[in-house]
Amino acid sequence: MAIERTLSIIKPDATRRNITGKINMRFEEAGLRVVAQRRIRLTRPQAEAFYAVHAERSFFNDLCAFMISGPVVVQVLEGENAVQKNRDIMGATNPANAKPGSIRRDFGESIEANSVHGSDSAETAATEIAYFFGEIDIVG
Ligand code: ADP
Ligand code: MG
């Protein structure tokens, strides 16, 4: 299986509770490596551009407000089948529906404040990684 990279974001509900290390441990225990990482405060235009695909959804404004409500940790995860593996580790969007042992089930507060973002395809991953990181920032 191919070594892939995916974009992960530890969301404001998780930085607020100081559980970024606990979440990173989930990635590392599953064999994913954090090969780039930066703690930032997103601006409203940055959040809106990042989630542009959801611009027409009813939750878009609330989602953007949530994503700028505190710091986030943007990161690149690398490993075998990283995109799908990270989706599996994260669990379903709604923590109530996520498998026991997944990040969202164990840490998520609500369907919105669900602790982590992960790219949903290799193509999306390339775009999302480039949104936050240059190749020089990523050290595998
Ligand atoms: P995922 O993050 O699992 O890929 P989506 O891409 O569908 O899920 O949605 C992006 C983010 O928008 C979710 O992670 C969550 O924070 C928020 N969200 C999704 N659906 C809802 C909803 N019905 N109500 C509120 N927020 C939502
Ligand atoms: Mg998504």
PDB file of C-alpha atoms and ligand atoms in Angstrom:
ATOM      1  CA  MET A   1       0.000   0.000   0.000  1.00  0.00           C
ATOM      2  CA  ALA A   2       1.180   3.500  -0.799  1.00  0.00           C
ATOM      3  CA  ILE A   3       2.585   5.995   1.670  1.00  0.00           C
ATOM      4  CA  GLU A   4       0.210   8.953   1.636  1.00  0.00           C
ATOM      5  CA  ARG A   5      -0.156  12.316   3.335  1.00  0.00           C
ATOM      6  CA  THR A   6      -3.355  13.825   4.667  1.00  0.00           C
ATOM      7  CA  LEU A   7      -4.306  17.104   6.306  1.00  0.00           C
ATOM      8  CA  SER A   8      -5.517  16.991   9.888  1.00  0.00           C
ATOM      9  CA  ILE A   9      -6.830  19.850  12.016  1.00  0.00           C
ATOM     10  CA  ILE A  10      -7.222  19.606  15.776  1.00  0.00           C
ATOM     11  CA  LYS A  11     -10.239  21.866  16.266  1.00  0.00           C
ATOM     12  CA  PRO A  12     -10.856  24.625  18.879  1.00  0.00           C
ATOM     13  CA  ASP A  13     -12.921  22.404  21.198  1.00  0.00           C
ATOM     14  CA  ALA A  14      -9.849  20.175  21.606  1.00  0.00           C
ATOM     15  CA  THR A  15      -7.238  22.930  21.972  1.00  0.00           C
ATOM     16  CA  ARG A  16      -9.512  24.532  24.610  1.00  0.00           C
ATOM     17  CA  ARG A  17      -9.478  21.296  26.636  1.00  0.00           C
ATOM     18  CA  ASN A  18      -5.688  20.882  26.220  1.00  0.00           C
ATOM     19  CA  ILE A  19      -5.976  17.432  24.644  1.00  0.00           C
ATOM     20  CA  THR A  20      -3.832  17.907  21.529  1.00  0.00           C
ATOM     21  CA  GLY A  21      -1.258  15.465  22.895  1.00  0.00           C
ATOM     22  CA  LYS A  22      -3.899  12.817  23.570  1.00  0.00           C
ATOM     23  CA  ILE A  23      -5.153  13.187  20.005  1.00  0.00           C
ATOM     24  CA  ASN A  24      -1.654  13.053  18.511  1.00  0.00           C
ATOM     25  CA  MET A  25      -1.087   9.849  20.476  1.00  0.00           C
ATOM     26  CA  ARG A  26      -4.012   8.260  18.604  1.00  0.00           C
ATOM     27  CA  PHE A  27      -2.370   9.077  15.278  1.00  0.00           C
ATOM     28  CA  GLU A  28       1.028   7.779  16.338  1.00  0.00           C
ATOM     29  CA  GLU A  29      -0.360   4.592  17.870  1.00  0.00           C
ATOM     30  CA  ALA A  30      -2.063   3.885  14.536  1.00  0.00           C
ATOM     31  CA  GLY A  31       1.230   4.278  12.664  1.00  0.00           C
ATOM     32  CA  LEU A  32       0.698   7.779  11.293  1.00  0.00           C
ATOM     33  CA  ARG A  33       3.524  10.289  11.635  1.00  0.00           C
ATOM     34  CA  VAL A  34       3.051  14.006  12.300  1.00  0.00           C
ATOM     35  CA  VAL A  35       5.414  15.306   9.605  1.00  0.00           C
ATOM     36  CA  ALA A  36       4.329  18.965   9.847  1.00  0.00           C
ATOM     37  CA  GLN A  37       2.439  20.829  12.549  1.00  0.00           C
ATOM     38  CA  ARG A  38       1.554  24.426  13.389  1.00  0.00           C
ATOM     39  CA  ARG A  39      -0.735  26.002  15.973  1.00  0.00           C
ATOM     40  CA  ILE A  40      -2.617  28.923  14.453  1.00  0.00           C
ATOM     41  CA  ARG A  41      -5.665  31.085  14.910  1.00  0.00           C
ATOM     42  CA  LEU A  42      -7.688  30.977  11.699  1.00  0.00           C
ATOM     43  CA  THR A  43      -9.205  34.195  10.375  1.00  0.00           C
ATOM     44  CA  ARG A  44     -12.808  34.211   9.189  1.00  0.00           C
ATOM     45  CA  PRO A  45     -11.775  34.464   5.502  1.00  0.00           C
ATOM     46  CA  GLN A  46      -9.341  31.552   5.970  1.00  0.00           C
ATOM     47  CA  ALA A  47     -12.022  29.381   7.590  1.00  0.00           C
ATOM     48  CA  GLU A  48     -14.547  30.263   4.889  1.00  0.00           C
ATOM     49  CA  ALA A  49     -12.067  29.459   2.121  1.00  0.00           C
ATOM     50  CA  PHE A  50     -11.028  26.189   3.732  1.00  0.00           C
ATOM     51  CA  TYR A  51     -14.664  25.055   4.062  1.00  0.00           C
ATOM     52  CA  ALA A  52     -15.820  26.630   0.765  1.00  0.00           C
ATOM     53  CA  VAL A  53     -17.200  23.267  -0.381  1.00  0.00           C
ATOM     54  CA  HIS A  54     -19.796  23.602   2.414  1.00  0.00           C
ATOM     55  CA  ALA A  55     -20.702  27.250   1.643  1.00  0.00           C
ATOM     56  CA  GLU A  56     -24.316  26.389   0.799  1.00  0.00           C
ATOM     57  CA  ARG A  57     -24.894  24.177   3.834  1.00  0.00           C
ATOM     58  CA  SER A  58     -27.094  25.405   6.675  1.00  0.00           C
ATOM     59  CA  PHE A  59     -24.288  24.870   9.205  1.00  0.00           C
ATOM     60  CA  PHE A  60     -21.636  26.829   7.243  1.00  0.00           C
ATOM     61  CA  ASN A  61     -21.769  30.097   9.226  1.00  0.00           C
ATOM     62  CA  ASP A  62     -21.814  28.337  12.582  1.00  0.00           C
ATOM     63  CA  LEU A  63     -18.978  26.047  11.491  1.00  0.00           C
ATOM     64  CA  CYS A  64     -16.783  28.988  10.455  1.00  0.00           C
ATOM     65  CA  ALA A  65     -17.570  30.830  13.710  1.00  0.00           C
ATOM     66  CA  PHE A  66     -16.609  27.714  15.665  1.00  0.00           C
ATOM     67  CA  MET A  67     -13.374  27.197  13.736  1.00  0.00           C
ATOM     68  CA  ILE A  68     -12.192  30.742  14.569  1.00  0.00           C
ATOM     69  CA  SER A  69     -13.346  30.581  18.209  1.00  0.00           C
ATOM     70  CA  GLY A  70      -9.918  29.436  19.417  1.00  0.00           C
ATOM     71  CA  PRO A  71      -6.582  28.135  18.196  1.00  0.00           C
ATOM     72  CA  VAL A  72      -6.352  25.095  15.953  1.00  0.00           C
ATOM     73  CA  VAL A  73      -3.440  22.774  15.226  1.00  0.00           C
ATOM     74  CA  VAL A  74      -2.989  22.178  11.506  1.00  0.00           C
ATOM     75  CA  GLN A  75      -0.880  19.160  10.701  1.00  0.00           C
ATOM     76  CA  VAL A  76       0.217  16.784   7.985  1.00  0.00           C
ATOM     77  CA  LEU A  77      -0.040  13.089   8.800  1.00  0.00           C
ATOM     78  CA  GLU A  78       1.988  10.586   6.805  1.00  0.00           C
ATOM     79  CA  GLY A  79       1.757   6.821   6.571  1.00  0.00           C
ATOM     80  CA  GLU A  80       0.340   3.872   4.694  1.00  0.00           C
ATOM     81  CA  ASN A  81      -3.128   4.625   3.391  1.00  0.00           C
ATOM     82  CA  ALA A  82      -3.044   7.801   5.506  1.00  0.00           C
ATOM     83  CA  VAL A  83      -6.217   9.421   4.146  1.00  0.00           C
ATOM     84  CA  GLN A  84      -8.551   6.505   4.876  1.00  0.00           C
ATOM     85  CA  LYS A  85      -6.648   5.445   7.984  1.00  0.00           C
ATOM     86  CA  ASN A  86      -7.101   8.900   9.492  1.00  0.00           C
ATOM     87  CA  ARG A  87     -10.816   8.893   8.622  1.00  0.00           C
ATOM     88  CA  ASP A  88     -11.108   5.563  10.441  1.00  0.00           C
ATOM     89  CA  ILE A  89      -9.227   6.829  13.512  1.00  0.00           C
ATOM     90  CA  MET A  90     -11.395   9.979  13.575  1.00  0.00           C
ATOM     91  CA  GLY A  91     -14.716   8.192  13.344  1.00  0.00           C
ATOM     92  CA  ALA A  92     -18.036   9.439  11.978  1.00  0.00           C
ATOM     93  CA  THR A  93     -18.781  13.177  11.752  1.00  0.00           C
ATOM     94  CA  ASN A  94     -21.335  12.959  14.564  1.00  0.00           C
ATOM     95  CA  PRO A  95     -19.568  11.703  17.721  1.00  0.00           C
ATOM     96  CA  ALA A  96     -22.801   9.941  18.722  1.00  0.00           C
ATOM     97  CA  ASN A  97     -22.476   7.730  15.632  1.00  0.00           C
ATOM     98  CA  ALA A  98     -18.699   7.249  15.801  1.00  0.00           C
ATOM     99  CA  LYS A  99     -17.232   3.871  16.726  1.00  0.00           C
ATOM    100  CA  PRO A 100     -16.055   3.367  20.310  1.00  0.00           C
ATOM    101  CA  GLY A 101     -12.319   4.054  20.481  1.00  0.00           C
ATOM    102  CA  SER A 102     -12.414   6.644  17.699  1.00  0.00           C
ATOM    103  CA  ILE A 103     -11.245  10.216  18.390  1.00  0.00           C
ATOM    104  CA  ARG A 104     -14.640  11.768  17.788  1.00  0.00           C
ATOM    105  CA  ARG A 105     -16.450   9.230  19.957  1.00  0.00           C
ATOM    106  CA  ASP A 106     -13.967   9.630  22.793  1.00  0.00           C
ATOM    107  CA  PHE A 107     -13.374  13.394  22.611  1.00  0.00           C
ATOM    108  CA  GLY A 108     -16.000  15.064  20.380  1.00  0.00           C
ATOM    109  CA  GLU A 109     -18.555  17.340  22.044  1.00  0.00           C
ATOM    110  CA  SER A 110     -21.127  17.623  19.230  1.00  0.00           C
ATOM    111  CA  ILE A 111     -21.588  17.129  15.486  1.00  0.00           C
ATOM    112  CA  GLU A 112     -19.988  20.570  15.048  1.00  0.00           C
ATOM    113  CA  ALA A 113     -17.372  20.519  17.829  1.00  0.00           C
ATOM    114  CA  ASN A 114     -16.064  17.100  16.837  1.00  0.00           C
ATOM    115  CA  SER A 115     -12.389  17.693  17.736  1.00  0.00           C
ATOM    116  CA  VAL A 116     -10.719  16.859  14.401  1.00  0.00           C
ATOM    117  CA  HIS A 117     -10.812  17.440  10.668  1.00  0.00           C
ATOM    118  CA  GLY A 118      -9.325  14.985   8.178  1.00  0.00           C
ATOM    119  CA  SER A 119      -9.124  15.163   4.375  1.00  0.00           C
ATOM    120  CA  ASP A 120     -11.693  12.925   2.668  1.00  0.00           C
ATOM    121  CA  SER A 121      -9.668  11.876  -0.429  1.00  0.00           C
ATOM    122  CA  ALA A 122      -6.122  11.945  -1.757  1.00  0.00           C
ATOM    123  CA  GLU A 123      -7.087  14.776  -4.090  1.00  0.00           C
ATOM    124  CA  THR A 124      -8.608  16.852  -1.274  1.00  0.00           C
ATOM    125  CA  ALA A 125      -5.571  16.096   0.881  1.00  0.00           C
ATOM    126  CA  ALA A 126      -3.190  17.594  -1.695  1.00  0.00           C
ATOM    127  CA  THR A 127      -5.267  20.793  -1.906  1.00  0.00           C
ATOM    128  CA  GLU A 128      -5.752  21.070   1.860  1.00  0.00           C
ATOM    129  CA  ILE A 129      -2.074  20.427   2.657  1.00  0.00           C
ATOM    130  CA  ALA A 130      -1.023  23.098   0.162  1.00  0.00           C
ATOM    131  CA  TYR A 131      -3.451  25.518   1.811  1.00  0.00           C
ATOM    132  CA  PHE A 132      -1.388  25.486   5.017  1.00  0.00           C
ATOM    133  CA  PHE A 133       2.060  24.091   4.219  1.00  0.00           C
ATOM    134  CA  GLY A 134       4.825  24.345   1.669  1.00  0.00           C
ATOM    135  CA  GLU A 135       6.974  21.348   0.820  1.00  0.00           C
ATOM    136  CA  ILE A 136       9.789  22.907   2.892  1.00  0.00           C
ATOM    137  CA  ASP A 137       7.598  22.692   6.033  1.00  0.00           C
ATOM    138  CA  ILE A 138       6.997  18.949   5.694  1.00  0.00           C
ATOM    139  CA  VAL A 139       9.727  16.736   7.079  1.00  0.00           C
ATOM    140  CA  GLY A 140       9.013  13.023   6.665  1.00  0.00           C
TER     141      GLY A 140
HETATM  142  P1  ADP B   1     -16.277  15.507   8.080  1.00  0.00           P
HETATM  143  O1  ADP B   1     -15.532  16.502   8.945  1.00  0.00           O
HETATM  144  O2  ADP B   1     -16.563  14.223   8.791  1.00  0.00           O
HETATM  145  O3  ADP B   1     -15.628  15.294   6.731  1.00  0.00           O
HETATM  146  P2  ADP B   1     -18.229  17.189   6.717  1.00  0.00           P
HETATM  147  O4  ADP B   1     -17.174  17.448   5.696  1.00  0.00           O
HETATM  148  O5  ADP B   1     -19.558  16.731   6.221  1.00  0.00           O
HETATM  149  O6  ADP B   1     -17.740  16.128   7.821  1.00  0.00           O
HETATM  150  O7  ADP B   1     -18.491  18.505   7.560  1.00  0.00           O
HETATM  151  C1  ADP B   1     -17.408  19.359   7.914  1.00  0.00           C
HETATM  152  C2  ADP B   1     -17.580  19.781   9.350  1.00  0.00           C
HETATM  153  O8  ADP B   1     -18.779  20.559   9.462  1.00  0.00           O
HETATM  154  C3  ADP B   1     -17.790  18.642  10.359  1.00  0.00           C
HETATM  155  O9  ADP B   1     -16.591  18.039  10.771  1.00  0.00           O
HETATM  156  C4  ADP B   1     -18.491  19.367  11.480  1.00  0.00           C
HETATM  157  O10 ADP B   1     -17.567  20.130  12.270  1.00  0.00           O
HETATM  158  C5  ADP B   1     -19.397  20.321  10.717  1.00  0.00           C
HETATM  159  N1  ADP B   1     -20.731  19.747  10.476  1.00  0.00           N
HETATM  160  C6  ADP B   1     -21.052  18.765   9.599  1.00  0.00           C
HETATM  161  N2  ADP B   1     -22.361  18.478   9.612  1.00  0.00           N
HETATM  162  C7  ADP B   1     -22.910  19.323  10.529  1.00  0.00           C
HETATM  163  C8  ADP B   1     -24.237  19.545  11.025  1.00  0.00           C
HETATM  164  N3  ADP B   1     -25.283  18.845  10.566  1.00  0.00           N
HETATM  165  N4  ADP B   1     -24.412  20.490  11.978  1.00  0.00           N
HETATM  166  C9  ADP B   1     -23.373  21.224  12.449  1.00  0.00           C
HETATM  167  N5  ADP B   1     -22.097  21.081  12.014  1.00  0.00           N
HETATM  168  C10 ADP B   1     -21.856  20.138  11.082  1.00  0.00           C
HETATM  169 MG    MG B   2     -15.312  16.675   5.195  1.00  0.00          MG
END
